[in-house]
Short mmCIF file of C-alpha atoms in Angstrom, two decimals:
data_model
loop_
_atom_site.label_atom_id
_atom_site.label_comp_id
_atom_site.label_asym_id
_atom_site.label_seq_id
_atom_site.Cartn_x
_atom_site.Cartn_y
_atom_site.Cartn_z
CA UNK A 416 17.15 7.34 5.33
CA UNK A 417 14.38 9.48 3.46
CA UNK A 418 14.30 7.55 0.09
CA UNK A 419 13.24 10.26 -1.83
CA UNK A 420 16.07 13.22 -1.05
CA UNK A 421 16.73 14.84 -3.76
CA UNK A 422 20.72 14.64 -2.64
CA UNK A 423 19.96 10.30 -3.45
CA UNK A 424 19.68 11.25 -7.04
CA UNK A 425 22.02 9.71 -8.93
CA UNK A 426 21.47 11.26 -12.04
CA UNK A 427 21.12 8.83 -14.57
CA UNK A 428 18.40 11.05 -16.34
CA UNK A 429 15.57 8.28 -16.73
CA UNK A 430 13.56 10.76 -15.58
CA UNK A 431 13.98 13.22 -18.45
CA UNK A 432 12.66 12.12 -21.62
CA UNK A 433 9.51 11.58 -19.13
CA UNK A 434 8.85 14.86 -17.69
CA UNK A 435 6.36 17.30 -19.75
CA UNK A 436 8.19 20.62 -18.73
CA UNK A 437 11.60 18.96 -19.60
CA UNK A 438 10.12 18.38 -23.35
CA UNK A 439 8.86 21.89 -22.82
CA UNK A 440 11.54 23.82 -22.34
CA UNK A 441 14.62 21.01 -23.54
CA UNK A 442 16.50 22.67 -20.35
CA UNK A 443 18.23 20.16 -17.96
CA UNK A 444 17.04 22.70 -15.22
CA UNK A 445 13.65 22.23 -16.00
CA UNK A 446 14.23 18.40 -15.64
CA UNK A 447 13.38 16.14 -12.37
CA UNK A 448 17.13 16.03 -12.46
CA UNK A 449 18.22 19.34 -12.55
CA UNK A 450 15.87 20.53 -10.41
CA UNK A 451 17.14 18.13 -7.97
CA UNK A 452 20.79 18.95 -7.95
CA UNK A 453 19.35 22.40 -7.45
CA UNK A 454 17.11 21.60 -4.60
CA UNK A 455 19.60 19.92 -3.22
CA UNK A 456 22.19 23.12 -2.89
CA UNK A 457 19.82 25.41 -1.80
CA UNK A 458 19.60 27.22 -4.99
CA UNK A 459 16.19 29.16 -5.86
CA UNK A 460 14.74 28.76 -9.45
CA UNK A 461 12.21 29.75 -11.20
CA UNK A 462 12.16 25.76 -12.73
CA UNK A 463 10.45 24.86 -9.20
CA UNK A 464 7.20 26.75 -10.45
CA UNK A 465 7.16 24.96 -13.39
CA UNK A 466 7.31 21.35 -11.77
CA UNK A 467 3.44 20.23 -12.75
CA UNK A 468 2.87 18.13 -9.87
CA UNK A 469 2.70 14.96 -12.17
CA UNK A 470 5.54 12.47 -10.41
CA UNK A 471 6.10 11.17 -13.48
CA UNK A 472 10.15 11.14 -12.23
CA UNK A 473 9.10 8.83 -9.51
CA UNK A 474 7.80 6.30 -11.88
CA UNK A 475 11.01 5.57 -13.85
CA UNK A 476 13.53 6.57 -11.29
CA UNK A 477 15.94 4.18 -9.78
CA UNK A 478 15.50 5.02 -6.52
CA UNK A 479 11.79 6.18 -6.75
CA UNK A 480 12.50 9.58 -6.03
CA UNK A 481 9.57 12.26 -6.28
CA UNK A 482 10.70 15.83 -6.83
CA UNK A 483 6.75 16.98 -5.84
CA UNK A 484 7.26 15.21 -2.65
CA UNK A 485 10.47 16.29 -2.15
CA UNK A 486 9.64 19.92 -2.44
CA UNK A 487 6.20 19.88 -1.20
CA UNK A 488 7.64 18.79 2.19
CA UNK A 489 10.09 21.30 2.02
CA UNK A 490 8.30 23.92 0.93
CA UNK A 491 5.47 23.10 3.74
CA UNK A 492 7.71 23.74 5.99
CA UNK A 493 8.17 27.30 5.13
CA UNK A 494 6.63 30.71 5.68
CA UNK A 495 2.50 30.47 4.27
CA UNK A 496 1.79 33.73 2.34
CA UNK A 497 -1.83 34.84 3.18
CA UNK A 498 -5.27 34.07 0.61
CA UNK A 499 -8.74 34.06 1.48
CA UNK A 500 -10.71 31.09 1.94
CA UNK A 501 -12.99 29.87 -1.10
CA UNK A 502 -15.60 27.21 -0.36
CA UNK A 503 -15.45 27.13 -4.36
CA UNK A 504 -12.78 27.84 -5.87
CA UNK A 505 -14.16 27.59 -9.15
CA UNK A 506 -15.77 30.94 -8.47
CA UNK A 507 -12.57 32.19 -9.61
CA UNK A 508 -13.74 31.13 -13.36
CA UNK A 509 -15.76 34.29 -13.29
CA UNK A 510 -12.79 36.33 -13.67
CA UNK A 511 -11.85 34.40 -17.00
CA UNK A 512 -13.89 35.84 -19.88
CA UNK A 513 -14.52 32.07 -20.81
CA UNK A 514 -14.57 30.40 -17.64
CA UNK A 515 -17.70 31.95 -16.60
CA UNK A 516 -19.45 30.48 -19.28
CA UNK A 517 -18.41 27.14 -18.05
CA UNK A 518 -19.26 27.23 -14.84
CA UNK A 519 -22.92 25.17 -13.78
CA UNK A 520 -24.88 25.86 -10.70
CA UNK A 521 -25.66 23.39 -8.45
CA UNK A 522 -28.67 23.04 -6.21
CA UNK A 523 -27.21 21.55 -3.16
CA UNK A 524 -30.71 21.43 -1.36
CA UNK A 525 -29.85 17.57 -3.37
CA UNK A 526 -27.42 16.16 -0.44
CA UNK A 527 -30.11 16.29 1.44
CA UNK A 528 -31.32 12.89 0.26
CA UNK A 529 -28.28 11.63 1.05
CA UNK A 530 -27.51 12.53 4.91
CA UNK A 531 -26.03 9.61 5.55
CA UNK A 532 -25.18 6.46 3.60
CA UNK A 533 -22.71 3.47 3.14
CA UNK A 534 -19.86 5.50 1.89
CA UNK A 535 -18.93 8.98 1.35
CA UNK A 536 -19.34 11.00 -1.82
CA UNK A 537 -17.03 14.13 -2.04
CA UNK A 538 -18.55 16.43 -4.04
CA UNK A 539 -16.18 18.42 -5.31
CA UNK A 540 -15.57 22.21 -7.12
CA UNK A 541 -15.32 20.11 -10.31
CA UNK A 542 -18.17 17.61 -9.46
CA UNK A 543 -20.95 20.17 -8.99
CA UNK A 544 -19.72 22.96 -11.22
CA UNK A 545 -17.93 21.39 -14.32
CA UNK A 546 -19.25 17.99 -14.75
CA UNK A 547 -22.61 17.55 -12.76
CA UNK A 548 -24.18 14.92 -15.17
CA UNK A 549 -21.36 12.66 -14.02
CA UNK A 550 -22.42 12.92 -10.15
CA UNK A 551 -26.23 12.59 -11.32
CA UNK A 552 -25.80 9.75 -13.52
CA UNK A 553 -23.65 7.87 -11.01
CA UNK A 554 -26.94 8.62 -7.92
CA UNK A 555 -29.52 6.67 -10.67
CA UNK A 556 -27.07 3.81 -11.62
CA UNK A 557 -25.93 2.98 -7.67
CA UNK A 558 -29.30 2.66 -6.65
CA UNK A 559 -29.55 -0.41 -8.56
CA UNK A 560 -26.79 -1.81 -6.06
CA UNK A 561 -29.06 -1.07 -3.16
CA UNK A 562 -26.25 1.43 -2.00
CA UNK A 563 -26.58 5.09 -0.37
CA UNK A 564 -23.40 7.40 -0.66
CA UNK A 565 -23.41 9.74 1.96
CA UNK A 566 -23.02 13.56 0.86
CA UNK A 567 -22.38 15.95 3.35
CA UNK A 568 -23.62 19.06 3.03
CA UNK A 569 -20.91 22.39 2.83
CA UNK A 570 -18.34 20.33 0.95
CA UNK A 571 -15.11 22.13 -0.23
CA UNK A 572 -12.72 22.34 -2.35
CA UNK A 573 -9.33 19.93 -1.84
CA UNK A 574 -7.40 23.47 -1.62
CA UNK A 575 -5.02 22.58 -5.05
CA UNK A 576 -4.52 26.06 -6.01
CA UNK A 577 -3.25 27.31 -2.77
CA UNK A 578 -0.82 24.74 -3.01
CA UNK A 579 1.27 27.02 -5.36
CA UNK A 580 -0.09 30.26 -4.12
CA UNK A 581 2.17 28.84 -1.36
CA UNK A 582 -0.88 29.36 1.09
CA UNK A 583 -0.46 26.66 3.37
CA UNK A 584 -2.48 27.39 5.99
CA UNK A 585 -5.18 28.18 3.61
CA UNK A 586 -4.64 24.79 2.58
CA UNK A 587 -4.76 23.57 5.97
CA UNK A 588 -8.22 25.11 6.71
CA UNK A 589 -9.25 22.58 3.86
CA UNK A 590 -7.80 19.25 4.65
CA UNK A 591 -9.27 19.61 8.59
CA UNK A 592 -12.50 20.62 6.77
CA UNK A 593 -12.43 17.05 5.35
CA UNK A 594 -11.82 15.66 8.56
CA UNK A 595 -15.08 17.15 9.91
CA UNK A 596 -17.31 16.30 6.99
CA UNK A 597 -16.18 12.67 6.81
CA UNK A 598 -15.13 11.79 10.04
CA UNK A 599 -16.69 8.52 10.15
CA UNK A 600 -14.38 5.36 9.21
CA UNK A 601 -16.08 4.75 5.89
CA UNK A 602 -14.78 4.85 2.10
CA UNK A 603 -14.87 8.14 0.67
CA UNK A 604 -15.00 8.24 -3.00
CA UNK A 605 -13.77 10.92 -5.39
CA UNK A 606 -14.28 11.42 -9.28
CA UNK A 607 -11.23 14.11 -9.42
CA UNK A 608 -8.19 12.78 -10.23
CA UNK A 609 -6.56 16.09 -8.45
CA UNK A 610 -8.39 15.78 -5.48
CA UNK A 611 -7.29 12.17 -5.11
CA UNK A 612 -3.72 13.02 -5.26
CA UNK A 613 -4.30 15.70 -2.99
CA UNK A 614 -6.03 13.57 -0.12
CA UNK A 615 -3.86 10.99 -0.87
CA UNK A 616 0.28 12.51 -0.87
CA UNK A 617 -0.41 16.14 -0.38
CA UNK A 618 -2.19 16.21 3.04
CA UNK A 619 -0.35 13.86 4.91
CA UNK A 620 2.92 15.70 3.80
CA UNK A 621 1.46 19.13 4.70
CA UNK A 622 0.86 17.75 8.44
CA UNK A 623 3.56 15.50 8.79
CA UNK A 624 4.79 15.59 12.41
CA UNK A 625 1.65 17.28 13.74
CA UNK A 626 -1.11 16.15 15.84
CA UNK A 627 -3.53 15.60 13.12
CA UNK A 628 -1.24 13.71 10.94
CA UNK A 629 -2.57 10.29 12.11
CA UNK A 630 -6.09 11.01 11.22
CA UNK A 631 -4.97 12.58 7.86
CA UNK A 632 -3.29 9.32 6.92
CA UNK A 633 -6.13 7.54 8.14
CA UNK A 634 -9.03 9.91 5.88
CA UNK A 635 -5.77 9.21 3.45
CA UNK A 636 -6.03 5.21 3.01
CA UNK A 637 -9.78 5.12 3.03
CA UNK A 638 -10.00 7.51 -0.16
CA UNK A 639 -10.91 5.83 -3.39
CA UNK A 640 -11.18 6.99 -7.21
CA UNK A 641 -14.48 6.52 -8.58
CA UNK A 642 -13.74 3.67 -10.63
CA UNK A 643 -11.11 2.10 -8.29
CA UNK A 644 -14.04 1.59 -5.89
CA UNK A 645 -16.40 0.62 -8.02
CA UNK A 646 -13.77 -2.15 -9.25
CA UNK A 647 -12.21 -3.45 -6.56
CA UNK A 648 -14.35 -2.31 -3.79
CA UNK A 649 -17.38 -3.61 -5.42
CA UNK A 650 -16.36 -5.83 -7.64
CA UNK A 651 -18.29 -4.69 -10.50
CA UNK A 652 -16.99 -4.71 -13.92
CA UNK A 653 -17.01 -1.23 -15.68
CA UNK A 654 -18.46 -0.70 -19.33
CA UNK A 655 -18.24 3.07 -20.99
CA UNK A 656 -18.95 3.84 -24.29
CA UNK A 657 -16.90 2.66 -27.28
CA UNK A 658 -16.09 5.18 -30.48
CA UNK A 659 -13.35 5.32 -32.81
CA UNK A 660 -14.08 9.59 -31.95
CA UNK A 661 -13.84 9.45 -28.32
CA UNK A 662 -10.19 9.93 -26.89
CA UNK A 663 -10.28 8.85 -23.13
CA UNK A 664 -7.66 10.70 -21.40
CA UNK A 665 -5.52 9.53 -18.28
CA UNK A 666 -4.29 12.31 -15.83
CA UNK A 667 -1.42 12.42 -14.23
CA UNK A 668 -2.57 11.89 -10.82
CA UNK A 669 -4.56 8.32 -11.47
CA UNK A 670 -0.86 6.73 -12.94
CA UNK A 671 0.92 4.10 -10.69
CA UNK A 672 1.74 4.23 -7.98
CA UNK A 673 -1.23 5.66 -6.14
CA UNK A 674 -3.69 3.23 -8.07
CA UNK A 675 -3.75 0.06 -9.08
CA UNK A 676 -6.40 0.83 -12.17
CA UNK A 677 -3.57 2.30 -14.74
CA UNK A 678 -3.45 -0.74 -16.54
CA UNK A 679 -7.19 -1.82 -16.98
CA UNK A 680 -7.92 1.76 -18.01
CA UNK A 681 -5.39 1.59 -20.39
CA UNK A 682 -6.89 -1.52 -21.52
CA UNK A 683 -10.49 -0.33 -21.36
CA UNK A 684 -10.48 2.96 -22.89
CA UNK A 685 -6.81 2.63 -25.18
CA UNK A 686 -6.64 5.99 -23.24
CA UNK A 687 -3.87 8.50 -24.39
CA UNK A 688 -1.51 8.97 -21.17
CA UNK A 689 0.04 12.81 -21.40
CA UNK A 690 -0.21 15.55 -19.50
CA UNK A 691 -2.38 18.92 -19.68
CA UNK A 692 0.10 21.24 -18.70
CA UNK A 693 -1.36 21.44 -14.94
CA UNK A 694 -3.98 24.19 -14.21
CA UNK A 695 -1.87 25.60 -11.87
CA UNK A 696 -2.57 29.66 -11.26
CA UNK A 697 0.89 30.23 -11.30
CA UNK A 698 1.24 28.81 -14.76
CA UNK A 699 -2.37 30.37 -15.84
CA UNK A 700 -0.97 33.89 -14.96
CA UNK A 701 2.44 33.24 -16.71
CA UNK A 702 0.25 31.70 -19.98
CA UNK A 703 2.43 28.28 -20.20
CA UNK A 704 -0.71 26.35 -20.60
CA UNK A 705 -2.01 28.29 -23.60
CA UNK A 706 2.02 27.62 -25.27
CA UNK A 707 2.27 23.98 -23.53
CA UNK A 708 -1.07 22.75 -25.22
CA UNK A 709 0.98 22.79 -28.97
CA UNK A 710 2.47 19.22 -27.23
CA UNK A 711 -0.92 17.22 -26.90
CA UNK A 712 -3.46 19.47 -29.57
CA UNK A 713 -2.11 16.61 -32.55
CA UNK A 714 -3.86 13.81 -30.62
CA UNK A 715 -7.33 15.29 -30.82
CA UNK A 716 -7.24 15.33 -34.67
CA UNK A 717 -10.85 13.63 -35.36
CA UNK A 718 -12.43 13.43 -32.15
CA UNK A 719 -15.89 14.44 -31.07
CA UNK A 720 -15.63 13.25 -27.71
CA UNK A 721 -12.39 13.83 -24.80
CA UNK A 722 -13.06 12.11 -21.57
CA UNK A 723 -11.21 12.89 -18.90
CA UNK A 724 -11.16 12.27 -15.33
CA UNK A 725 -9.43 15.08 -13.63
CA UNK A 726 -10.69 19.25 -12.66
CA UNK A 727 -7.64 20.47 -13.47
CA UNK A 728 -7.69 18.66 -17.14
CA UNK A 729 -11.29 19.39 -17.58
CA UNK A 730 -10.87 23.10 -16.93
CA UNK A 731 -7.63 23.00 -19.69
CA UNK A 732 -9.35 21.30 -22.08
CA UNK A 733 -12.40 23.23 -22.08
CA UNK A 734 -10.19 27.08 -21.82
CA UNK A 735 -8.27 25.64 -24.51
CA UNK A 736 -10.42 23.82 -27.06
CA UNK A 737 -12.94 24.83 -29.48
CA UNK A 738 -16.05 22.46 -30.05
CA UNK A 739 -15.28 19.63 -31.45
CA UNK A 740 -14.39 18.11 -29.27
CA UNK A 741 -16.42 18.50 -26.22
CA UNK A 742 -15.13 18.01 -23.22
CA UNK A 743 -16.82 15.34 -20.63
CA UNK A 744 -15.88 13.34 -17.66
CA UNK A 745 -15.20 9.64 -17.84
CA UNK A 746 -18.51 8.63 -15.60
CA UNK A 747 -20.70 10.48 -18.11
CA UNK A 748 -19.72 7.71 -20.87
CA UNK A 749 -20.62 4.54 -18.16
CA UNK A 750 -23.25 1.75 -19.65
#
């Protein structure tokens, strides 16, 4: 029996209170439940959209059921509308008068230093173009461990945005791109929060039942968050910078149960656990993150400094928000 059909909801509404575009919109179809009893019958809504990917439902339900899983393998399934290809899809910032003023270039001549290594470094759309500094300070402070990651050269983006585009083979073009570039059995490490859900639940679900799936689950189980690895891979214990102004943020998409690290960076950083509103295109076009951002703007009151860990949240944060605070990612605050 598939544990997470939405038809096994029982609909006790623990989920509710939980999910950011319930306490959005206060409509039981834009709830984990309602959007379940409408899954379930076939019926089309517009709430589906409006899902942010967060599996927050899965947490507190009963059962454990996941409405993103749920749907995503559905909706995988179905016909894949046609988008180009994007290496970068942060290039897309330049079509956002503020995004292009917050996109970095990054001189990849760089992985060349690091052909091949102990482990594998995914440099992500995020990674090189948002938050470089993270990825550079991270190269000085490993070499102290007497440790090379690996950085293939022509890295990609985890394909997120297609996902709701509803370009799946698009999508697909991506996730076998990952299986070239890191095709040796070998950790590979991520600093995205996004990208480590997507490598993680997406993938396998969009090739469930085809002949890759076995070596997507495979890339799947060796794929670690930055600090996960560093932690429990490496045992080391993880310092970052201490001030009564710096809110640490926790995405969505590094809560239980994919990690094991919600707790201790709870504990560590007393990080604020909400959501962004997703950076999802869909949303972007439709302007729900510019209204959604009224539910999390009170929690910045004082701050110089938010840290987050995620693209998606990163790119929010910085459309949204006026200096102070400034934006940066977790690994640029490690001692």
């Amino acid at each position: 029996m598939n544990r997470e059909a939405p038809d096994l909801c029982v609909r006790c509404g623990k989920c509710i209170p939980h999910c950011p575009s319930f306490r959005f919109f206060l409509q039981e179809g834009f709830s984990p439940r309602g959007r379940n009893f409408l899954f379930a019958r076939g019926i089309t809504s517009k709430s589906y959209d409006f899902c942010l990917f967060c599996e927050r439902c899965a947490q507190v339900c009963p059962y454990g059921l996941s409405f993103p899983h749920t749907y995503l393998q559905r909706i995988f399934k179905s016909e894949s509308l046609e988008y180009p290809y994007f290496e970068n899809a942060l290039s897309l910032l330049f079509l956002h008068p503020k995004g292009r003023y917050l996109y970095k270039k990054f001189d990849e001549s760089i992985f060349d230093d690091y052909a091949t290594g102990d482990f594998y470094l995914y440099a992500s759309c995020g990674l090189k173009h948002l938050y470089p500094s993270a990825l550079f300070q991270f190269l000085e402070k490993i070499k102290t461990l007497k440790l090379i990651p690996h950085l293939p050269s022509g890295q990609d983006c985890c394909g997120i945005p297609w996902v709701s585009l509803r370009s799946y083979q698009t999508l697909k073009r991506h996730a076998l791109r990952k299986l070239e570039l890191f095709s040796e059995r070998k950790p590979l490490v991520t600093f995205c929060a996004t990208c480590y859900w997507v490598l993680k639940r997406v993938y396998p679900l969009l090739f469930e039942g085809e002949a890759e799936s076995e070596s997507i689950l495979e890339l799947s189980e060796r794929t670690f968050f930055v600090t996960e690895f560093l932690e429990s891979q490496l045992g080391l214990s993880l310092e970052f910078k201490g001030d009564p102004k710096i809110l640490y943020h926790l995405p969505c998409h590094l809560k239980s149960p994919l990690t094991s690290i919600e707790k201790g960076i709870k504990n560590k950083f007393k990080a604020q656990d909400f959501c962004c509103g997703s950076a999802k295109p869909t949303l972007w076009l439709r302007g729900f993150q510019k209204e959604f951002f009224r539910l999390w703007k009170g929690k910045l009151l004082g701050k110089k400094i938010l840290a987050t860990s995620c693209t998606g949240c990163y790119l929010n944060f910085s459309l949204l928000l006026k200096r102070p605070p400034e934006v940066k990612h977790w690994m640029e605050l490690w001692k």
